[in-house]
Amino acid sequence: MKIFYEHLKDRSSKRFAVLVDPDKYDNDSLEHLMKLINKCKPDLLLVGGSILFNPIEITITTLKLGTHVPVFIFPGSAMQLSDRADGIFFLSLISGRNPDFLIGNHVLAAPHVDRAGIEVIPTGYMLMENGRSSSVEYMSATTPIPLGKTDIAVATAMAGEMLGLKCIYLEAGSGAEHTVDTDMIRAIRRKLSLPLIVGGGITTVKQADQIYRAGADMIVVGTAIEKNPEAIMDFCALRKRMNAPAS
Ligand code: 1GP
């Protein structure tokens, strides 16, 4: 299998990822989701969360057996690791100043990730203010980049690139009331050459379309698909339209 980063870094195509939170699906709903995944083929499945009661291992194994879409760990902490996944977004929370989420968890995880032999994508993870406090904010004990502070957001993304990270993930928080601001995305895109991932609070195709057009290379949707699994078809169709050659 081509390593996923080879796809992600090809910025001529837009990508669509589905976040599968192991606590939000039971056997039947996961089975149903996998049928839809096999119909419309999102580019990537992410498994993880800020805090989990169910092990990621079972969800990852089920997704690997039931679909042909790459499965990546989207870890809330060093406790969320598995050798069943295809890869891991190795998230450094560069919007925050908590050493545990900048490097500490990574040190704990590194030997296990190495032994698992899975693809590692070093990712600058930026938590963006969206109007109310998020799980990531609370669990990581960091503050998000304030709304409207575009200069700080742009400089943070630039620093991530200069440090050698391989992509930047702008996160409004799962279930966020507002998505990441499109002006903010546009400003970051202008200064960044890395692939840009945007997630948190995307519930409609219109929002997804605006976020793609602002410069996101990949969007991540979780909550909206948990609530209405059929919505996955609409997001996949949008991605297809975005990638269709202009006539
Ligand atoms: C969360 O960005 C992801 O880390 C997805 O967020 O659940 O709001 O779609 P939603």
PDB file of C-alpha atoms and ligand atoms in Angstrom:
ATOM      1  CA  MET A   1       0.000   0.000   0.000  1.00  0.00           C
ATOM      2  CA  LYS A   2       1.213   3.484  -0.886  1.00  0.00           C
ATOM      3  CA  ILE A   3       1.974   5.282   2.354  1.00  0.00           C
ATOM      4  CA  PHE A   4      -0.842   7.675   3.139  1.00  0.00           C
ATOM      5  CA  TYR A   5       1.385  10.736   3.357  1.00  0.00           C
ATOM      6  CA  GLU A   6       2.211  10.305  -0.350  1.00  0.00           C
ATOM      7  CA  HIS A   7      -1.492  10.963  -1.037  1.00  0.00           C
ATOM      8  CA  LEU A   8      -1.834  13.751   1.511  1.00  0.00           C
ATOM      9  CA  LYS A   9       1.150  15.712   0.256  1.00  0.00           C
ATOM     10  CA  ASP A  10      -0.246  15.673  -3.278  1.00  0.00           C
ATOM     11  CA  ARG A  11      -2.180  18.877  -2.823  1.00  0.00           C
ATOM     12  CA  SER A  12      -3.853  18.716  -6.219  1.00  0.00           C
ATOM     13  CA  SER A  13      -6.665  16.603  -4.714  1.00  0.00           C
ATOM     14  CA  LYS A  14      -8.989  17.222  -1.782  1.00  0.00           C
ATOM     15  CA  ARG A  15      -9.363  14.429   0.798  1.00  0.00           C
ATOM     16  CA  PHE A  16     -12.130  13.451   3.166  1.00  0.00           C
ATOM     17  CA  ALA A  17     -11.594  11.656   6.481  1.00  0.00           C
ATOM     18  CA  VAL A  18     -14.152  10.209   8.895  1.00  0.00           C
ATOM     19  CA  LEU A  19     -13.453  10.258  12.629  1.00  0.00           C
ATOM     20  CA  VAL A  20     -14.747   7.066  14.262  1.00  0.00           C
ATOM     21  CA  ASP A  21     -14.940   7.520  18.025  1.00  0.00           C
ATOM     22  CA  PRO A  22     -15.020   4.002  19.598  1.00  0.00           C
ATOM     23  CA  ASP A  23     -17.365   5.250  22.339  1.00  0.00           C
ATOM     24  CA  LYS A  24     -19.963   6.472  19.870  1.00  0.00           C
ATOM     25  CA  TYR A  25     -20.576   3.264  17.877  1.00  0.00           C
ATOM     26  CA  ASP A  26     -21.925  -0.152  18.876  1.00  0.00           C
ATOM     27  CA  ASN A  27     -21.626  -3.297  16.707  1.00  0.00           C
ATOM     28  CA  ASP A  28     -24.748  -2.546  14.661  1.00  0.00           C
ATOM     29  CA  SER A  29     -24.038   1.124  14.018  1.00  0.00           C
ATOM     30  CA  LEU A  30     -20.413   0.356  13.101  1.00  0.00           C
ATOM     31  CA  GLU A  31     -21.600  -2.357  10.703  1.00  0.00           C
ATOM     32  CA  HIS A  32     -23.972   0.155   9.097  1.00  0.00           C
ATOM     33  CA  LEU A  33     -21.232   2.793   8.881  1.00  0.00           C
ATOM     34  CA  MET A  34     -18.881   0.306   7.209  1.00  0.00           C
ATOM     35  CA  LYS A  35     -21.486  -0.444   4.522  1.00  0.00           C
ATOM     36  CA  LEU A  36     -21.674   3.271   3.745  1.00  0.00           C
ATOM     37  CA  ILE A  37     -17.870   3.605   3.850  1.00  0.00           C
ATOM     38  CA  ASN A  38     -17.567   0.795   1.305  1.00  0.00           C
ATOM     39  CA  LYS A  39     -20.105   2.505  -0.942  1.00  0.00           C
ATOM     40  CA  CYS A  40     -18.542   5.967  -1.046  1.00  0.00           C
ATOM     41  CA  LYS A  41     -14.914   5.359  -0.004  1.00  0.00           C
ATOM     42  CA  PRO A  42     -13.672   8.261   2.103  1.00  0.00           C
ATOM     43  CA  ASP A  43      -9.896   8.670   1.872  1.00  0.00           C
ATOM     44  CA  LEU A  44      -9.136   7.890   5.502  1.00  0.00           C
ATOM     45  CA  LEU A  45     -10.650   6.677   8.779  1.00  0.00           C
ATOM     46  CA  LEU A  46      -9.392   8.172  12.041  1.00  0.00           C
ATOM     47  CA  VAL A  47      -9.870   6.398  15.366  1.00  0.00           C
ATOM     48  CA  GLY A  48      -9.322   8.101  18.712  1.00  0.00           C
ATOM     49  CA  GLY A  49     -10.623  10.744  21.072  1.00  0.00           C
ATOM     50  CA  SER A  50      -9.726  13.017  23.974  1.00  0.00           C
ATOM     51  CA  ILE A  51     -10.981  10.421  26.458  1.00  0.00           C
ATOM     52  CA  LEU A  52     -12.166   6.902  25.669  1.00  0.00           C
ATOM     53  CA  PHE A  53     -13.967   4.207  27.632  1.00  0.00           C
ATOM     54  CA  ASN A  54     -13.674   1.615  24.850  1.00  0.00           C
ATOM     55  CA  PRO A  55     -10.336   0.341  23.510  1.00  0.00           C
ATOM     56  CA  ILE A  56      -9.377   1.635  20.061  1.00  0.00           C
ATOM     57  CA  GLU A  57      -8.054  -1.851  19.205  1.00  0.00           C
ATOM     58  CA  ILE A  58     -11.498  -3.398  18.624  1.00  0.00           C
ATOM     59  CA  THR A  59     -12.766  -0.526  16.474  1.00  0.00           C
ATOM     60  CA  ILE A  60      -9.565  -0.446  14.413  1.00  0.00           C
ATOM     61  CA  THR A  61      -9.601  -4.223  13.869  1.00  0.00           C
ATOM     62  CA  THR A  62     -13.295  -4.130  12.858  1.00  0.00           C
ATOM     63  CA  LEU A  63     -12.671  -1.282  10.391  1.00  0.00           C
ATOM     64  CA  LYS A  64      -9.605  -3.050   8.953  1.00  0.00           C
ATOM     65  CA  LEU A  65     -11.568  -6.280   8.417  1.00  0.00           C
ATOM     66  CA  GLY A  66     -14.695  -4.614   7.078  1.00  0.00           C
ATOM     67  CA  THR A  67     -13.351  -1.849   4.792  1.00  0.00           C
ATOM     68  CA  HIS A  68     -10.470  -1.145   2.425  1.00  0.00           C
ATOM     69  CA  VAL A  69      -9.923   2.415   3.597  1.00  0.00           C
ATOM     70  CA  PRO A  70      -6.684   3.192   5.520  1.00  0.00           C
ATOM     71  CA  VAL A  71      -7.176   3.472   9.269  1.00  0.00           C
ATOM     72  CA  PHE A  72      -5.070   5.920  11.274  1.00  0.00           C
ATOM     73  CA  ILE A  73      -4.867   6.505  15.008  1.00  0.00           C
ATOM     74  CA  PHE A  74      -5.858  10.028  16.050  1.00  0.00           C
ATOM     75  CA  PRO A  75      -4.563   9.793  19.594  1.00  0.00           C
ATOM     76  CA  GLY A  76      -5.845  11.674  22.612  1.00  0.00           C
ATOM     77  CA  SER A  77      -2.887  10.368  24.592  1.00  0.00           C
ATOM     78  CA  ALA A  78      -0.054   7.805  24.594  1.00  0.00           C
ATOM     79  CA  MET A  79      -2.605   5.245  25.833  1.00  0.00           C
ATOM     80  CA  GLN A  80      -4.215   5.134  22.402  1.00  0.00           C
ATOM     81  CA  LEU A  81      -1.860   2.958  20.363  1.00  0.00           C
ATOM     82  CA  SER A  82      -2.363  -0.154  18.240  1.00  0.00           C
ATOM     83  CA  ASP A  83      -0.346  -2.142  15.735  1.00  0.00           C
ATOM     84  CA  ARG A  84      -3.563  -2.966  13.848  1.00  0.00           C
ATOM     85  CA  ALA A  85      -3.761   0.539  12.374  1.00  0.00           C
ATOM     86  CA  ASP A  86      -2.073   1.600   9.138  1.00  0.00           C
ATOM     87  CA  GLY A  87      -0.609   4.659  10.752  1.00  0.00           C
ATOM     88  CA  ILE A  88      -0.774   7.362  13.367  1.00  0.00           C
ATOM     89  CA  PHE A  89      -1.017  11.129  13.303  1.00  0.00           C
ATOM     90  CA  PHE A  90       1.778  11.904  15.776  1.00  0.00           C
ATOM     91  CA  LEU A  91       0.168  15.058  17.122  1.00  0.00           C
ATOM     92  CA  SER A  92       2.212  17.799  18.711  1.00  0.00           C
ATOM     93  CA  LEU A  93      -0.186  20.349  20.219  1.00  0.00           C
ATOM     94  CA  ILE A  94       1.726  23.390  18.972  1.00  0.00           C
ATOM     95  CA  SER A  95      -1.032  25.874  19.852  1.00  0.00           C
ATOM     96  CA  GLY A  96      -0.476  25.027  23.530  1.00  0.00           C
ATOM     97  CA  ARG A  97       2.370  25.321  25.982  1.00  0.00           C
ATOM     98  CA  ASN A  98       1.926  22.017  27.793  1.00  0.00           C
ATOM     99  CA  PRO A  99       5.128  19.955  27.409  1.00  0.00           C
ATOM    100  CA  ASP A 100       3.202  16.695  27.899  1.00  0.00           C
ATOM    101  CA  PHE A 101       1.285  17.311  24.671  1.00  0.00           C
ATOM    102  CA  LEU A 102       4.235  18.850  22.816  1.00  0.00           C
ATOM    103  CA  ILE A 103       6.731  16.032  23.520  1.00  0.00           C
ATOM    104  CA  GLY A 104       5.988  14.101  26.751  1.00  0.00           C
ATOM    105  CA  ASN A 105       3.366  11.665  25.440  1.00  0.00           C
ATOM    106  CA  HIS A 106       5.476  11.213  22.310  1.00  0.00           C
ATOM    107  CA  VAL A 107       8.464   9.976  24.326  1.00  0.00           C
ATOM    108  CA  LEU A 108       6.230   7.436  26.072  1.00  0.00           C
ATOM    109  CA  ALA A 109       4.686   6.340  22.787  1.00  0.00           C
ATOM    110  CA  ALA A 110       7.791   6.224  20.563  1.00  0.00           C
ATOM    111  CA  PRO A 111       9.042   2.692  21.464  1.00  0.00           C
ATOM    112  CA  HIS A 112       5.532   1.256  21.018  1.00  0.00           C
ATOM    113  CA  VAL A 113       4.957   3.039  17.705  1.00  0.00           C
ATOM    114  CA  ASP A 114       8.358   1.824  16.513  1.00  0.00           C
ATOM    115  CA  ARG A 115       7.530  -1.771  17.458  1.00  0.00           C
ATOM    116  CA  ALA A 116       4.119  -1.505  15.763  1.00  0.00           C
ATOM    117  CA  GLY A 117       5.915  -0.541  12.534  1.00  0.00           C
ATOM    118  CA  ILE A 118       3.061   1.697  11.405  1.00  0.00           C
ATOM    119  CA  GLU A 119       3.296   4.870   9.312  1.00  0.00           C
ATOM    120  CA  VAL A 120       3.949   7.985  11.383  1.00  0.00           C
ATOM    121  CA  ILE A 121       2.823  11.424  10.197  1.00  0.00           C
ATOM    122  CA  PRO A 122       4.328  14.169  12.409  1.00  0.00           C
ATOM    123  CA  THR A 123       1.491  16.654  12.747  1.00  0.00           C
ATOM    124  CA  GLY A 124       1.292  20.183  14.123  1.00  0.00           C
ATOM    125  CA  TYR A 125      -2.040  20.130  15.943  1.00  0.00           C
ATOM    126  CA  MET A 126      -3.572  23.558  16.508  1.00  0.00           C
ATOM    127  CA  LEU A 127      -6.586  24.049  18.722  1.00  0.00           C
ATOM    128  CA  MET A 128      -8.626  27.026  17.585  1.00  0.00           C
ATOM    129  CA  GLU A 129     -11.115  28.921  19.735  1.00  0.00           C
ATOM    130  CA  ASN A 130     -14.679  28.338  18.631  1.00  0.00           C
ATOM    131  CA  GLY A 131     -16.817  30.109  21.209  1.00  0.00           C
ATOM    132  CA  ARG A 132     -16.957  27.480  23.927  1.00  0.00           C
ATOM    133  CA  SER A 133     -14.526  25.231  25.750  1.00  0.00           C
ATOM    134  CA  SER A 134     -13.632  21.899  24.064  1.00  0.00           C
ATOM    135  CA  SER A 135     -12.588  18.479  25.420  1.00  0.00           C
ATOM    136  CA  VAL A 136      -9.111  18.932  23.921  1.00  0.00           C
ATOM    137  CA  GLU A 137      -8.728  22.267  25.716  1.00  0.00           C
ATOM    138  CA  TYR A 138      -9.716  20.796  29.060  1.00  0.00           C
ATOM    139  CA  MET A 139      -7.883  17.476  28.749  1.00  0.00           C
ATOM    140  CA  SER A 140      -4.662  19.053  27.466  1.00  0.00           C
ATOM    141  CA  ALA A 141      -4.803  21.988  29.905  1.00  0.00           C
ATOM    142  CA  THR A 142      -3.982  24.375  27.071  1.00  0.00           C
ATOM    143  CA  THR A 143      -5.743  27.424  25.711  1.00  0.00           C
ATOM    144  CA  PRO A 144      -6.785  27.555  22.066  1.00  0.00           C
ATOM    145  CA  ILE A 145      -5.591  30.226  19.649  1.00  0.00           C
ATOM    146  CA  PRO A 146      -8.032  33.105  20.214  1.00  0.00           C
ATOM    147  CA  LEU A 147     -10.655  33.862  17.597  1.00  0.00           C
ATOM    148  CA  GLY A 148      -9.480  36.655  15.298  1.00  0.00           C
ATOM    149  CA  LYS A 149      -5.794  36.365  16.287  1.00  0.00           C
ATOM    150  CA  THR A 150      -4.813  35.465  12.763  1.00  0.00           C
ATOM    151  CA  ASP A 151      -1.217  36.619  13.204  1.00  0.00           C
ATOM    152  CA  ILE A 152      -0.671  34.161  16.076  1.00  0.00           C
ATOM    153  CA  ALA A 153      -2.327  31.329  14.128  1.00  0.00           C
ATOM    154  CA  VAL A 154      -0.261  31.982  10.990  1.00  0.00           C
ATOM    155  CA  ALA A 155       3.008  32.250  12.943  1.00  0.00           C
ATOM    156  CA  THR A 156       2.204  29.027  14.826  1.00  0.00           C
ATOM    157  CA  ALA A 157       1.587  27.104  11.595  1.00  0.00           C
ATOM    158  CA  MET A 158       4.778  28.581  10.081  1.00  0.00           C
ATOM    159  CA  ALA A 159       6.774  27.512  13.136  1.00  0.00           C
ATOM    160  CA  GLY A 160       5.349  23.998  12.801  1.00  0.00           C
ATOM    161  CA  GLU A 161       6.569  23.830   9.215  1.00  0.00           C
ATOM    162  CA  MET A 162       9.997  25.244  10.152  1.00  0.00           C
ATOM    163  CA  LEU A 163      10.307  22.590  12.865  1.00  0.00           C
ATOM    164  CA  GLY A 164       9.887  19.907  10.192  1.00  0.00           C
ATOM    165  CA  LEU A 165       6.349  18.725  10.936  1.00  0.00           C
ATOM    166  CA  LYS A 166       4.678  17.166   7.898  1.00  0.00           C
ATOM    167  CA  CYS A 167       1.161  18.584   8.101  1.00  0.00           C
ATOM    168  CA  ILE A 168      -0.930  21.016  10.118  1.00  0.00           C
ATOM    169  CA  TYR A 169      -4.300  20.096  11.645  1.00  0.00           C
ATOM    170  CA  LEU A 170      -6.610  22.985  12.594  1.00  0.00           C
ATOM    171  CA  GLU A 171      -9.021  21.721  15.253  1.00  0.00           C
ATOM    172  CA  ALA A 172     -12.159  23.508  16.454  1.00  0.00           C
ATOM    173  CA  GLY A 173     -12.956  20.578  18.790  1.00  0.00           C
ATOM    174  CA  SER A 174     -15.251  17.632  18.249  1.00  0.00           C
ATOM    175  CA  GLY A 175     -18.873  18.770  18.199  1.00  0.00           C
ATOM    176  CA  ALA A 176     -17.810  22.428  18.099  1.00  0.00           C
ATOM    177  CA  GLU A 177     -20.561  24.972  17.646  1.00  0.00           C
ATOM    178  CA  HIS A 178     -18.538  26.812  14.997  1.00  0.00           C
ATOM    179  CA  THR A 179     -16.000  25.431  12.539  1.00  0.00           C
ATOM    180  CA  VAL A 180     -12.534  26.949  12.169  1.00  0.00           C
ATOM    181  CA  ASP A 181     -12.958  30.425  10.674  1.00  0.00           C
ATOM    182  CA  THR A 182     -12.433  30.416   6.907  1.00  0.00           C
ATOM    183  CA  ASP A 183     -10.502  33.717   6.936  1.00  0.00           C
ATOM    184  CA  MET A 184      -8.100  32.127   9.408  1.00  0.00           C
ATOM    185  CA  ILE A 185      -7.731  29.062   7.138  1.00  0.00           C
ATOM    186  CA  ARG A 186      -7.093  31.316   4.129  1.00  0.00           C
ATOM    187  CA  ALA A 187      -4.414  33.316   5.954  1.00  0.00           C
ATOM    188  CA  ILE A 188      -2.621  30.160   7.120  1.00  0.00           C
ATOM    189  CA  ARG A 189      -2.850  28.592   3.665  1.00  0.00           C
ATOM    190  CA  ARG A 190      -1.106  31.610   2.126  1.00  0.00           C
ATOM    191  CA  LYS A 191       1.999  31.075   4.306  1.00  0.00           C
ATOM    192  CA  LEU A 192       2.061  27.271   4.508  1.00  0.00           C
ATOM    193  CA  SER A 193       3.303  24.744   1.986  1.00  0.00           C
ATOM    194  CA  LEU A 194       2.337  21.710   4.073  1.00  0.00           C
ATOM    195  CA  PRO A 195      -0.931  19.815   3.708  1.00  0.00           C
ATOM    196  CA  LEU A 196      -3.638  21.450   5.827  1.00  0.00           C
ATOM    197  CA  ILE A 197      -6.246  19.363   7.664  1.00  0.00           C
ATOM    198  CA  VAL A 198      -9.324  21.017   9.191  1.00  0.00           C
ATOM    199  CA  GLY A 199     -11.873  19.464  11.555  1.00  0.00           C
ATOM    200  CA  GLY A 200     -14.331  20.158  14.313  1.00  0.00           C
ATOM    201  CA  GLY A 201     -17.977  21.211  13.999  1.00  0.00           C
ATOM    202  CA  ILE A 202     -18.352  20.526  10.265  1.00  0.00           C
ATOM    203  CA  THR A 203     -21.974  19.440   9.885  1.00  0.00           C
ATOM    204  CA  THR A 204     -23.010  20.546   6.406  1.00  0.00           C
ATOM    205  CA  VAL A 205     -21.685  20.134   2.889  1.00  0.00           C
ATOM    206  CA  LYS A 206     -21.840  23.921   2.503  1.00  0.00           C
ATOM    207  CA  GLN A 207     -19.420  24.374   5.434  1.00  0.00           C
ATOM    208  CA  ALA A 208     -17.160  21.650   4.044  1.00  0.00           C
ATOM    209  CA  ASP A 209     -17.174  23.302   0.625  1.00  0.00           C
ATOM    210  CA  GLN A 210     -16.205  26.682   2.120  1.00  0.00           C
ATOM    211  CA  ILE A 211     -13.414  25.090   4.177  1.00  0.00           C
ATOM    212  CA  TYR A 212     -12.010  23.269   1.145  1.00  0.00           C
ATOM    213  CA  ARG A 213     -12.138  26.487  -0.879  1.00  0.00           C
ATOM    214  CA  ALA A 214     -10.399  28.406   1.915  1.00  0.00           C
ATOM    215  CA  GLY A 215      -7.452  26.047   1.500  1.00  0.00           C
ATOM    216  CA  ALA A 216      -7.999  22.831   3.471  1.00  0.00           C
ATOM    217  CA  ASP A 217      -6.552  19.767   1.756  1.00  0.00           C
ATOM    218  CA  MET A 218      -8.417  17.322   3.973  1.00  0.00           C
ATOM    219  CA  ILE A 219     -11.481  17.778   6.157  1.00  0.00           C
ATOM    220  CA  VAL A 220     -12.406  15.534   9.081  1.00  0.00           C
ATOM    221  CA  VAL A 221     -16.018  14.863  10.066  1.00  0.00           C
ATOM    222  CA  GLY A 222     -17.054  12.855  13.131  1.00  0.00           C
ATOM    223  CA  THR A 223     -20.112  14.037  15.048  1.00  0.00           C
ATOM    224  CA  ALA A 224     -22.313  14.830  12.025  1.00  0.00           C
ATOM    225  CA  ILE A 225     -21.826  11.274  10.725  1.00  0.00           C
ATOM    226  CA  GLU A 226     -22.423   9.736  14.179  1.00  0.00           C
ATOM    227  CA  LYS A 227     -25.766  11.557  14.233  1.00  0.00           C
ATOM    228  CA  ASN A 228     -26.692  10.841  10.621  1.00  0.00           C
ATOM    229  CA  PRO A 229     -24.465   8.165   9.025  1.00  0.00           C
ATOM    230  CA  GLU A 230     -26.001   8.709   5.561  1.00  0.00           C
ATOM    231  CA  ALA A 231     -24.405  12.199   5.568  1.00  0.00           C
ATOM    232  CA  ILE A 232     -21.128  10.460   4.701  1.00  0.00           C
ATOM    233  CA  MET A 233     -22.446  10.038   1.146  1.00  0.00           C
ATOM    234  CA  ASP A 234     -22.909  13.807   0.762  1.00  0.00           C
ATOM    235  CA  PHE A 235     -19.391  14.611   2.009  1.00  0.00           C
ATOM    236  CA  CYS A 236     -17.930  11.962  -0.325  1.00  0.00           C
ATOM    237  CA  ALA A 237     -19.909  13.404  -3.237  1.00  0.00           C
ATOM    238  CA  LEU A 238     -18.595  16.892  -2.439  1.00  0.00           C
ATOM    239  CA  ARG A 239     -15.006  15.623  -2.407  1.00  0.00           C
ATOM    240  CA  LYS A 240     -15.619  13.977  -5.784  1.00  0.00           C
ATOM    241  CA  ARG A 241     -16.989  17.232  -7.218  1.00  0.00           C
ATOM    242  CA  MET A 242     -14.023  19.186  -5.847  1.00  0.00           C
ATOM    243  CA  ASN A 243     -11.614  16.788  -7.562  1.00  0.00           C
ATOM    244  CA  ALA A 244     -13.445  16.631 -10.900  1.00  0.00           C
ATOM    245  CA  PRO A 245     -11.490  18.277 -13.720  1.00  0.00           C
ATOM    246  CA  ALA A 246     -12.905  21.724 -14.580  1.00  0.00           C
ATOM    247  CA  SER A 247     -14.896  21.556 -17.808  1.00  0.00           C
TER     248      SER A 247
HETATM  249  C1  1GP B   1     -12.441  16.191  16.075  1.00  0.00           C
HETATM  250  O1  1GP B   1     -11.936  17.347  14.114  1.00  0.00           O
HETATM  251  C2  1GP B   1     -12.562  16.216  14.594  1.00  0.00           C
HETATM  252  O2  1GP B   1     -11.145  16.024  16.469  1.00  0.00           O
HETATM  253  C3  1GP B   1     -13.985  16.053  14.159  1.00  0.00           C
HETATM  254  O3  1GP B   1     -14.869  16.927  14.815  1.00  0.00           O
HETATM  255  O4  1GP B   1     -16.746  15.515  15.630  1.00  0.00           O
HETATM  256  O5  1GP B   1     -17.069  17.950  15.257  1.00  0.00           O
HETATM  257  O6  1GP B   1     -16.835  16.422  13.324  1.00  0.00           O
HETATM  258  P1  1GP B   1     -16.457  16.701  14.745  1.00  0.00           P
END
